[in-house]
PDB file of C-alpha atoms in Angstrom:
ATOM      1  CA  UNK A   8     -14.439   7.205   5.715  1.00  0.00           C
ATOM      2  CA  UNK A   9     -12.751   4.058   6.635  1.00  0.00           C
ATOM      3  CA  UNK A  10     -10.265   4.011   9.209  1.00  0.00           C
ATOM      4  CA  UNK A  11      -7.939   0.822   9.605  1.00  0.00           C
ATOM      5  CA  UNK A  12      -6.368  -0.447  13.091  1.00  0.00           C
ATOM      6  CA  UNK A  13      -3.321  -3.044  13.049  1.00  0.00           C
ATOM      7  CA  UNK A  14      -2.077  -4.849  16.086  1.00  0.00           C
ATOM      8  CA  UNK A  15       0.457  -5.312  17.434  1.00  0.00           C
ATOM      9  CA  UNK A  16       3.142  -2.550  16.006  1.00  0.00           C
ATOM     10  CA  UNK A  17       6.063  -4.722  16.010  1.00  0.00           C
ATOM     11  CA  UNK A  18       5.907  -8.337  16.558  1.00  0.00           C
ATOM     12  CA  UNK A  19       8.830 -10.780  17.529  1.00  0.00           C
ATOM     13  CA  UNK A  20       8.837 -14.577  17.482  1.00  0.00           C
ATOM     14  CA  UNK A  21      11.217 -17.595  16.907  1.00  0.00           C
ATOM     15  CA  UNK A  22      11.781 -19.512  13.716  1.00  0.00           C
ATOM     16  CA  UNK A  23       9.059 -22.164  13.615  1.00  0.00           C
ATOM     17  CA  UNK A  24       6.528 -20.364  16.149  1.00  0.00           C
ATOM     18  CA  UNK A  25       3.031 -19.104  14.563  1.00  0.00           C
ATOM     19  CA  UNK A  26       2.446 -15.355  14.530  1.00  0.00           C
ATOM     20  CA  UNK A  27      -0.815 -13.562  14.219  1.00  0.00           C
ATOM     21  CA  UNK A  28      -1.479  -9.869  13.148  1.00  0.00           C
ATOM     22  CA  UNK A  29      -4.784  -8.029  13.794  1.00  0.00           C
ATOM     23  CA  UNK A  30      -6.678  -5.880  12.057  1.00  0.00           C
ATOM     24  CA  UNK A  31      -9.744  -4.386  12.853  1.00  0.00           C
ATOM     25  CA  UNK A  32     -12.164  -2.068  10.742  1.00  0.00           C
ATOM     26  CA  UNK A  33     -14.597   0.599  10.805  1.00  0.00           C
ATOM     27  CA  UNK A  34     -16.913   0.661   7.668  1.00  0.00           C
ATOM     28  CA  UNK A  35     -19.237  -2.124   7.804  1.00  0.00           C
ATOM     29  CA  UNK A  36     -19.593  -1.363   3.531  1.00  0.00           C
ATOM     30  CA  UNK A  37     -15.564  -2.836   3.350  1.00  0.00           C
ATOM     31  CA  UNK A  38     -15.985  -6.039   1.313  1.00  0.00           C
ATOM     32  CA  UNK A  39     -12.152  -6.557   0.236  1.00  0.00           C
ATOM     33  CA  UNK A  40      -9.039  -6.912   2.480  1.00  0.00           C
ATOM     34  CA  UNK A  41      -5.832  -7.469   1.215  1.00  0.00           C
ATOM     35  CA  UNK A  42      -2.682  -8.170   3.218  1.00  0.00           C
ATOM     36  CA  UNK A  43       0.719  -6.583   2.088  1.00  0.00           C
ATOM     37  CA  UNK A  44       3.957  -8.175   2.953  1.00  0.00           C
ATOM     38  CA  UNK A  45       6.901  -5.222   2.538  1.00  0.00           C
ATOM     39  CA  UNK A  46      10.071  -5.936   3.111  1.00  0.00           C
ATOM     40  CA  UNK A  47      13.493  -3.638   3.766  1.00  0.00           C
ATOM     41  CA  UNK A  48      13.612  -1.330   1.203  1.00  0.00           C
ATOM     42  CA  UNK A  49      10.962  -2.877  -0.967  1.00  0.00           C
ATOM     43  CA  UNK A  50       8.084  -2.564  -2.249  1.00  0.00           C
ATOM     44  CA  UNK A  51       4.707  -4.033  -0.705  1.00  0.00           C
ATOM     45  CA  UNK A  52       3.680  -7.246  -2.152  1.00  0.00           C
ATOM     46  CA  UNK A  53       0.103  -8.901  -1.824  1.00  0.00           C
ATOM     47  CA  UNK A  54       0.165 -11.844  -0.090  1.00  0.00           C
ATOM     48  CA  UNK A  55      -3.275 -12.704   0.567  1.00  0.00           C
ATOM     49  CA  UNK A  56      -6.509 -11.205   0.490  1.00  0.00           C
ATOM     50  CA  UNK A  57     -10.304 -12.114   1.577  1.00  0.00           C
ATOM     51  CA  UNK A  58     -13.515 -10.761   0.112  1.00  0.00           C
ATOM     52  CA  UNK A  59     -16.372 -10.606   2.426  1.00  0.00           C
ATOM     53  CA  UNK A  60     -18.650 -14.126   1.299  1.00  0.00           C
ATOM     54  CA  UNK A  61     -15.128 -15.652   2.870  1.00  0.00           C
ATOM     55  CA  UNK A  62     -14.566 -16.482   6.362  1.00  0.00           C
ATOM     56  CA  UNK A  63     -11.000 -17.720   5.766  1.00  0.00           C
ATOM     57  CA  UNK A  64      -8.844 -18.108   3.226  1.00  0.00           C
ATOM     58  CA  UNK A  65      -5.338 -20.155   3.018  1.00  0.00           C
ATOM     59  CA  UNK A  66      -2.259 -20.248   0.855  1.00  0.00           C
ATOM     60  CA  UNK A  67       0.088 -22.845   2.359  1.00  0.00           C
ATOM     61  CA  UNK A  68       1.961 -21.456   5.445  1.00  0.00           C
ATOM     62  CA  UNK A  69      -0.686 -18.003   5.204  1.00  0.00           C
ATOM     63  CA  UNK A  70      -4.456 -17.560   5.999  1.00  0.00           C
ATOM     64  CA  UNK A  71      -6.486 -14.827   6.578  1.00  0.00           C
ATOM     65  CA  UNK A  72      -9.345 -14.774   8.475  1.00  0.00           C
ATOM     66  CA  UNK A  73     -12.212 -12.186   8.279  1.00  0.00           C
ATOM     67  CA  UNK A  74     -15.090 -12.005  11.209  1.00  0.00           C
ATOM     68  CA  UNK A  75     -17.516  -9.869   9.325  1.00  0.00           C
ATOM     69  CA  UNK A  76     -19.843  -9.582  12.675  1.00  0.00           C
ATOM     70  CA  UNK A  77     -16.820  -8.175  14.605  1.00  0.00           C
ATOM     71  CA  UNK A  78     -15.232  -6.096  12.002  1.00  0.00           C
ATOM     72  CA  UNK A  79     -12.083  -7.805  12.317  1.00  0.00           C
ATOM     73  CA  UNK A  80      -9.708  -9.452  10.128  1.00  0.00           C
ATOM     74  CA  UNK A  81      -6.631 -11.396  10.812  1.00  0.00           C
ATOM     75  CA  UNK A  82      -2.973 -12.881   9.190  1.00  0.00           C
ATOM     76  CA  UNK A  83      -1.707 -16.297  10.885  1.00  0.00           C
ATOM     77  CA  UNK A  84       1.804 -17.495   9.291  1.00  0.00           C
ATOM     78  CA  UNK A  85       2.667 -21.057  10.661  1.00  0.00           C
ATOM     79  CA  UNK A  86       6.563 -21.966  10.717  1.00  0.00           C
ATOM     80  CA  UNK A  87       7.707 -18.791  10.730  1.00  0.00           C
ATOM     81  CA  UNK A  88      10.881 -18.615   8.650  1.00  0.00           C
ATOM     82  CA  UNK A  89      13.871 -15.727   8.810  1.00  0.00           C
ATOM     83  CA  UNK A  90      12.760 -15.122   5.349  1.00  0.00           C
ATOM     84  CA  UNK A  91       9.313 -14.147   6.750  1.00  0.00           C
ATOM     85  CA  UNK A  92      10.812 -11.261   8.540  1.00  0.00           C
ATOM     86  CA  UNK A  93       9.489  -7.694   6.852  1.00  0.00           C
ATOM     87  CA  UNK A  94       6.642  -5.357   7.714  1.00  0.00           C
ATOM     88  CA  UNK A  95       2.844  -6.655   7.030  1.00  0.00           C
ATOM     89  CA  UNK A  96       0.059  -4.412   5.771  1.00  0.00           C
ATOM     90  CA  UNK A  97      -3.429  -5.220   6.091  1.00  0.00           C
ATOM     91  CA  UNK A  98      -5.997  -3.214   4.051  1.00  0.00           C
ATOM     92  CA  UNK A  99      -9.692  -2.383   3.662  1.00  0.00           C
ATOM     93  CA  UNK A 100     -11.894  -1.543   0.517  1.00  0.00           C
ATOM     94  CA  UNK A 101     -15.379  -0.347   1.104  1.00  0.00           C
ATOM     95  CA  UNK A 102     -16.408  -0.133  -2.280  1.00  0.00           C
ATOM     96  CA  UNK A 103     -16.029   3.899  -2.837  1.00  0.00           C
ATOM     97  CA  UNK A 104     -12.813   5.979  -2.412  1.00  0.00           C
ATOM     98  CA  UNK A 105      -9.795   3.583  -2.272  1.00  0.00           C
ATOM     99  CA  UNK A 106      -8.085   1.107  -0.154  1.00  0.00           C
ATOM    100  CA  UNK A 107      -7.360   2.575   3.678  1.00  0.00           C
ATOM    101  CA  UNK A 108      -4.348   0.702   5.155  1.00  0.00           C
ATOM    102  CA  UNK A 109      -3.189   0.174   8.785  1.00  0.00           C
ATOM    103  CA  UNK A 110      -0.195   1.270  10.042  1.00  0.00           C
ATOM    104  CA  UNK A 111       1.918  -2.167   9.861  1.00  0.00           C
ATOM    105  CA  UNK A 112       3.134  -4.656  11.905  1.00  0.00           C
ATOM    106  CA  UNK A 113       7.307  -5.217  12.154  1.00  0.00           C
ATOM    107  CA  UNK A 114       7.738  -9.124  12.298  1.00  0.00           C
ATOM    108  CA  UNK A 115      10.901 -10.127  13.330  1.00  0.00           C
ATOM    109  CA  UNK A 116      11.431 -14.433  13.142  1.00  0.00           C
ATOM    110  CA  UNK A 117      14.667 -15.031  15.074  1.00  0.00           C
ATOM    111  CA  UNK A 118      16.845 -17.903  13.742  1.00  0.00           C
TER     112      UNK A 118
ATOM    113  CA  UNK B 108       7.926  -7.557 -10.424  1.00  0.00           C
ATOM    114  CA  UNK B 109       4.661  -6.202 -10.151  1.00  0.00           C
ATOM    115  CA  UNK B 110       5.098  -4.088 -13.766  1.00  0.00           C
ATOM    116  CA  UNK B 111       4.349  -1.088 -12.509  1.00  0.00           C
ATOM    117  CA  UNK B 112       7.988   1.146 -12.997  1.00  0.00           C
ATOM    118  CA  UNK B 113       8.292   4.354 -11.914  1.00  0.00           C
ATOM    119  CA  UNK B 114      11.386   6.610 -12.204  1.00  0.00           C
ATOM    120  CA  UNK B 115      13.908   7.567 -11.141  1.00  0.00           C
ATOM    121  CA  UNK B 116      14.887   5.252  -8.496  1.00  0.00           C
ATOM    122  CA  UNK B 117      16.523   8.114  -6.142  1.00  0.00           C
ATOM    123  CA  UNK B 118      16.608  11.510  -6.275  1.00  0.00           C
ATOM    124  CA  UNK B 119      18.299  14.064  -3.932  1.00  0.00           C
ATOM    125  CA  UNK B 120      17.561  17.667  -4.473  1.00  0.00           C
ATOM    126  CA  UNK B 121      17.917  20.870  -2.234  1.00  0.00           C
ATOM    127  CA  UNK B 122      15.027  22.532  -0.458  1.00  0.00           C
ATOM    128  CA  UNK B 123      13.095  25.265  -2.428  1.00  0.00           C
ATOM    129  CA  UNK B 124      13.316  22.952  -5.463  1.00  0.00           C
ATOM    130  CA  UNK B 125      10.449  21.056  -7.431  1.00  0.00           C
ATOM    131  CA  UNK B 126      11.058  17.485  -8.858  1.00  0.00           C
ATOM    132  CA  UNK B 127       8.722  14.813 -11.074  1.00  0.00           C
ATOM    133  CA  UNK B 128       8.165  11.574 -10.548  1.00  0.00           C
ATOM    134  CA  UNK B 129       6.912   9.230 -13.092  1.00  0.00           C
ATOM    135  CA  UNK B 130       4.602   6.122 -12.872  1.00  0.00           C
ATOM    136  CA  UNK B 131       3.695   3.886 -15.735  1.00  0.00           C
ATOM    137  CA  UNK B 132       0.873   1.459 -14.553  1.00  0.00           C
ATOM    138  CA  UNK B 133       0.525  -2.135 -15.592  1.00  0.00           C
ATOM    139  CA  UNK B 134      -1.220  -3.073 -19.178  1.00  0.00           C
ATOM    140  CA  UNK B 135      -4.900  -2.541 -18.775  1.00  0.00           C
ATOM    141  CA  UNK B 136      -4.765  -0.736 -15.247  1.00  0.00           C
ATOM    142  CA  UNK B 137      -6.716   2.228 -15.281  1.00  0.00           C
ATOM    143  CA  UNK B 138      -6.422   3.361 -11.848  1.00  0.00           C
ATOM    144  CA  UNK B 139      -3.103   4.794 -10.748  1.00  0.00           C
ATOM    145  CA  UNK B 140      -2.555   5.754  -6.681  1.00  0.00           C
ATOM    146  CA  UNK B 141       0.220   7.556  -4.894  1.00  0.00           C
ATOM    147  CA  UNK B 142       1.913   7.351  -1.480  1.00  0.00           C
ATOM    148  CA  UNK B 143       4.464   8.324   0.631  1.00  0.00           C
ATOM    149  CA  UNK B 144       6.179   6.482   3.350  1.00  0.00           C
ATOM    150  CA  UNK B 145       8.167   7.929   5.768  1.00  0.00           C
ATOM    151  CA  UNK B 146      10.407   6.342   7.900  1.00  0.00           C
ATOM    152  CA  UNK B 147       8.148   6.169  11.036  1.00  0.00           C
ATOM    153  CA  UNK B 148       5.010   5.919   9.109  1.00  0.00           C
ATOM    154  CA  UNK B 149       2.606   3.432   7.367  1.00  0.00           C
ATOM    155  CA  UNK B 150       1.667   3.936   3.360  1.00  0.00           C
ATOM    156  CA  UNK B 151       0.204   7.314   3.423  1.00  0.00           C
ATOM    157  CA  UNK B 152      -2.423   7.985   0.489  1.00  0.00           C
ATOM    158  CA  UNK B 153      -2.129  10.971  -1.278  1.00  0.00           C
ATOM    159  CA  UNK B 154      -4.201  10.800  -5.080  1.00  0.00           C
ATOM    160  CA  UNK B 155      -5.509   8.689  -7.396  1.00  0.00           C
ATOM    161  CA  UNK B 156      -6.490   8.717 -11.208  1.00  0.00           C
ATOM    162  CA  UNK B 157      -8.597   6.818 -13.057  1.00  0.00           C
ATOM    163  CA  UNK B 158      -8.541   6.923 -16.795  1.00  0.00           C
ATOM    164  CA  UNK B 159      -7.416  10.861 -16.760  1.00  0.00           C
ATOM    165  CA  UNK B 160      -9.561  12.074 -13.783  1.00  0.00           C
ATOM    166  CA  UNK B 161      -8.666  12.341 -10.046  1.00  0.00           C
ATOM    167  CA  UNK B 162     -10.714  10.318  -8.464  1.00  0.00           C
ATOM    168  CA  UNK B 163      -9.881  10.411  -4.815  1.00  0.00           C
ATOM    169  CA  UNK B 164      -7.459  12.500  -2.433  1.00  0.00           C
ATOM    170  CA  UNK B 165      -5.975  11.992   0.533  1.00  0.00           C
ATOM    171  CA  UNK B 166      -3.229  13.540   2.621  1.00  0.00           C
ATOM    172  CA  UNK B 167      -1.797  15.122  -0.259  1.00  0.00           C
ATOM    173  CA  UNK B 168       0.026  18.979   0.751  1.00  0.00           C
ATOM    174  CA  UNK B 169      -1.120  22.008  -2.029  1.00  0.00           C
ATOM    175  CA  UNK B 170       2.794  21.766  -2.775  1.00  0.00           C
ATOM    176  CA  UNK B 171       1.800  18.844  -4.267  1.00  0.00           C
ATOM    177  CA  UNK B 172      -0.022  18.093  -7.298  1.00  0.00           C
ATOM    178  CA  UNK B 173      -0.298  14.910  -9.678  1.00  0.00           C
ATOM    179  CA  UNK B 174      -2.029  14.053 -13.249  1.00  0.00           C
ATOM    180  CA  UNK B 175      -2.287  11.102 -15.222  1.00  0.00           C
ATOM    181  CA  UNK B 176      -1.763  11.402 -18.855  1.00  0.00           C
ATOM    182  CA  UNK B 177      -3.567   9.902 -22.179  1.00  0.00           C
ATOM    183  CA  UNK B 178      -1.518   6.737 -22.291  1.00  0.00           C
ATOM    184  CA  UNK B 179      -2.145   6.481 -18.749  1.00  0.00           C
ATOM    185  CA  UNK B 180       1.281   7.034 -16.556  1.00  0.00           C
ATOM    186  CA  UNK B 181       0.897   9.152 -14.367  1.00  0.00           C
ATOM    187  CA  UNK B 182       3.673  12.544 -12.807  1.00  0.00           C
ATOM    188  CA  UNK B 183       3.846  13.594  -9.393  1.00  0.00           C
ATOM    189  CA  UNK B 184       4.949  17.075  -9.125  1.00  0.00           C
ATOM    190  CA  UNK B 185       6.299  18.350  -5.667  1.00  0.00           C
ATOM    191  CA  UNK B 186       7.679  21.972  -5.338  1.00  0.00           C
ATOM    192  CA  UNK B 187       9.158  23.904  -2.794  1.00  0.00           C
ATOM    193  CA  UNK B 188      10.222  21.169  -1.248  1.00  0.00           C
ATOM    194  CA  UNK B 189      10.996  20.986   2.312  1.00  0.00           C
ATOM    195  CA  UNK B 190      13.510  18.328   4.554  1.00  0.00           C
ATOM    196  CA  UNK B 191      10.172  16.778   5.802  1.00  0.00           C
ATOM    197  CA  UNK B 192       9.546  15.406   2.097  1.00  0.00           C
ATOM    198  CA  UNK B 193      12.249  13.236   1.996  1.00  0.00           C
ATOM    199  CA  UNK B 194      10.496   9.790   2.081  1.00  0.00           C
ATOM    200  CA  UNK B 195       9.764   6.578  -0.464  1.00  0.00           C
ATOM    201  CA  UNK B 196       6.969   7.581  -2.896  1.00  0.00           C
ATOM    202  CA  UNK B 197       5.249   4.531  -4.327  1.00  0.00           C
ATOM    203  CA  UNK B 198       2.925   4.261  -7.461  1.00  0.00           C
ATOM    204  CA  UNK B 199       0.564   2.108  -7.343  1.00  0.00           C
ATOM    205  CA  UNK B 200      -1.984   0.920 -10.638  1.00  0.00           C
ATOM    206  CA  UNK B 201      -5.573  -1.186 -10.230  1.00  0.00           C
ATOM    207  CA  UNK B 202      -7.726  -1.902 -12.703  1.00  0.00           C
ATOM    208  CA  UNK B 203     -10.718  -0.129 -10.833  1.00  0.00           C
ATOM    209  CA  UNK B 204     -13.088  -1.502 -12.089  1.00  0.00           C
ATOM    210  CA  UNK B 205     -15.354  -1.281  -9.312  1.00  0.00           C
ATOM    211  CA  UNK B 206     -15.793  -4.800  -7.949  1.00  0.00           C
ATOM    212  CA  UNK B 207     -14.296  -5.534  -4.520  1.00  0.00           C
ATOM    213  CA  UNK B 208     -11.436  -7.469  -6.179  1.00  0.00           C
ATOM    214  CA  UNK B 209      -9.876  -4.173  -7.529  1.00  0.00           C
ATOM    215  CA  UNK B 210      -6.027  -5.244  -6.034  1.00  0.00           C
ATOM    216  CA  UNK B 211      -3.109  -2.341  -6.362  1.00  0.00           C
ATOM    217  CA  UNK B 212       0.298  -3.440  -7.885  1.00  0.00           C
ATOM    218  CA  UNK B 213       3.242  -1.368  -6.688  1.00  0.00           C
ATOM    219  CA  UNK B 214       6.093   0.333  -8.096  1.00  0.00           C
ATOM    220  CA  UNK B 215       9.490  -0.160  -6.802  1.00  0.00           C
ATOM    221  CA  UNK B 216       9.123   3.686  -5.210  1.00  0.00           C
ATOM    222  CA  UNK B 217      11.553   6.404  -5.484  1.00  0.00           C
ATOM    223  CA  UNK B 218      13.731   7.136  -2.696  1.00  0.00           C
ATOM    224  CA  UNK B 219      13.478  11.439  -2.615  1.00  0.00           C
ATOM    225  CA  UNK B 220      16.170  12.900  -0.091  1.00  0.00           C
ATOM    226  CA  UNK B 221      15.769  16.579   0.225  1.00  0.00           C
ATOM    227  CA  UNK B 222      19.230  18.541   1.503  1.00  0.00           C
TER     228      UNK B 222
END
């Protein structure tokens, strides 16, 4: 099956910096990854997602990147905001069973 | 809100016991999915349905045991529950139907705490 790895586990930066969250994958067959954004308490919300005739994808301060070759897939937020503070998700969907997720990243955005 | 509900919102029970949860998916989703989160893990899997059937399982304990109904919500039975179980369960619902663009909606998760 698919199996899902997110870097880095907890990641903090200042208001304004960029951050970046990793994900790589194993199933070559994955064709859809979404990104969840979940924050204290809540439930996860998509925030972005890339299907695999992409190679990025934006949505004002968001993108998503997705290196097909690699197996890798990637969240960049520019100006980080306190608001932007929660834990991020990314996902894969090969195209049988169901979505595998990764673990999650903590970002913390300092005032 | 993602209009998937689920109830109830919290539930504390005692160990030994057996409790329900309840998902209702979103209009036209026929795919419903559940998971647990703990508070040191990620979004464990555990079932899904589509349309009536179980279509895939994950980590999901033989205390456990799930169904989705005619109308489509879907009940998540756990019994004999232990203090490990306390955790967020979340419903999710997809419409499934089986391109890559299949995205799950969550519920708003019940909090079980297990005395």
């Amino acid at each position: 099956g698919e199996n899902v790895e997110q870097h880095p586990s907890t990641l903090s930066v200042q208001e304004g910096d960029s951050a970046v969250i990793k994900c790589t994958y194993s199933d070559s067959a994955s064709n859809y990854f979404p990104w969840y954004k979940q924050e204290l308490g809540k439930r996860p919300q998509l925030i972005i997602d890339i299907r695999s005739n992409v190679g990025e994808k934006k949505d004002q301060r968001i993108a998503v990147t997705l290196n097909k070759t690699a197996k890798h897939f990637s969240l960049h937020i520019t100006e980080t905001q306190p608001e932007d503070s929660a834990v991020y998700f990314c996902a894969a969907y090969p195209g049988y069973s169901t979505l595998t997720f990764g673990k999650g990243t903590m970002l913390l955005v300092s005032p | 809100d993602s209009g998937v509900t689920q109830t109830p919102k919290h539930l504390i029970t005692a160990t030994g016991q057996r409790v329900t949860l309840r998902c209702s998916p979103r209009s036209g989703d026929l795919s419903v999915y559940w998971y647990q989160q703990s508070l040191d893990q990620g979004l464990q899997f555990l079932i899904q349905y589509y349309n009536g059937e179980e279509r895939a399982k994950g980590n999901i304990l033989e205390r456990f045991s799930a169904q989705q109904f005619p109308d489509l919500h879907s009940e998540l039975n756990l019994s004999s529950l232990e203090l490990g179980d306390s955790a967020l369960y979340f419903c999710a619902s997809s419409q499934d139907s089986g391109h890559p663009s299949d995205t799950q909606y969550f519920g708003p998760g019940t909090r079980l705490t297990v005395l």
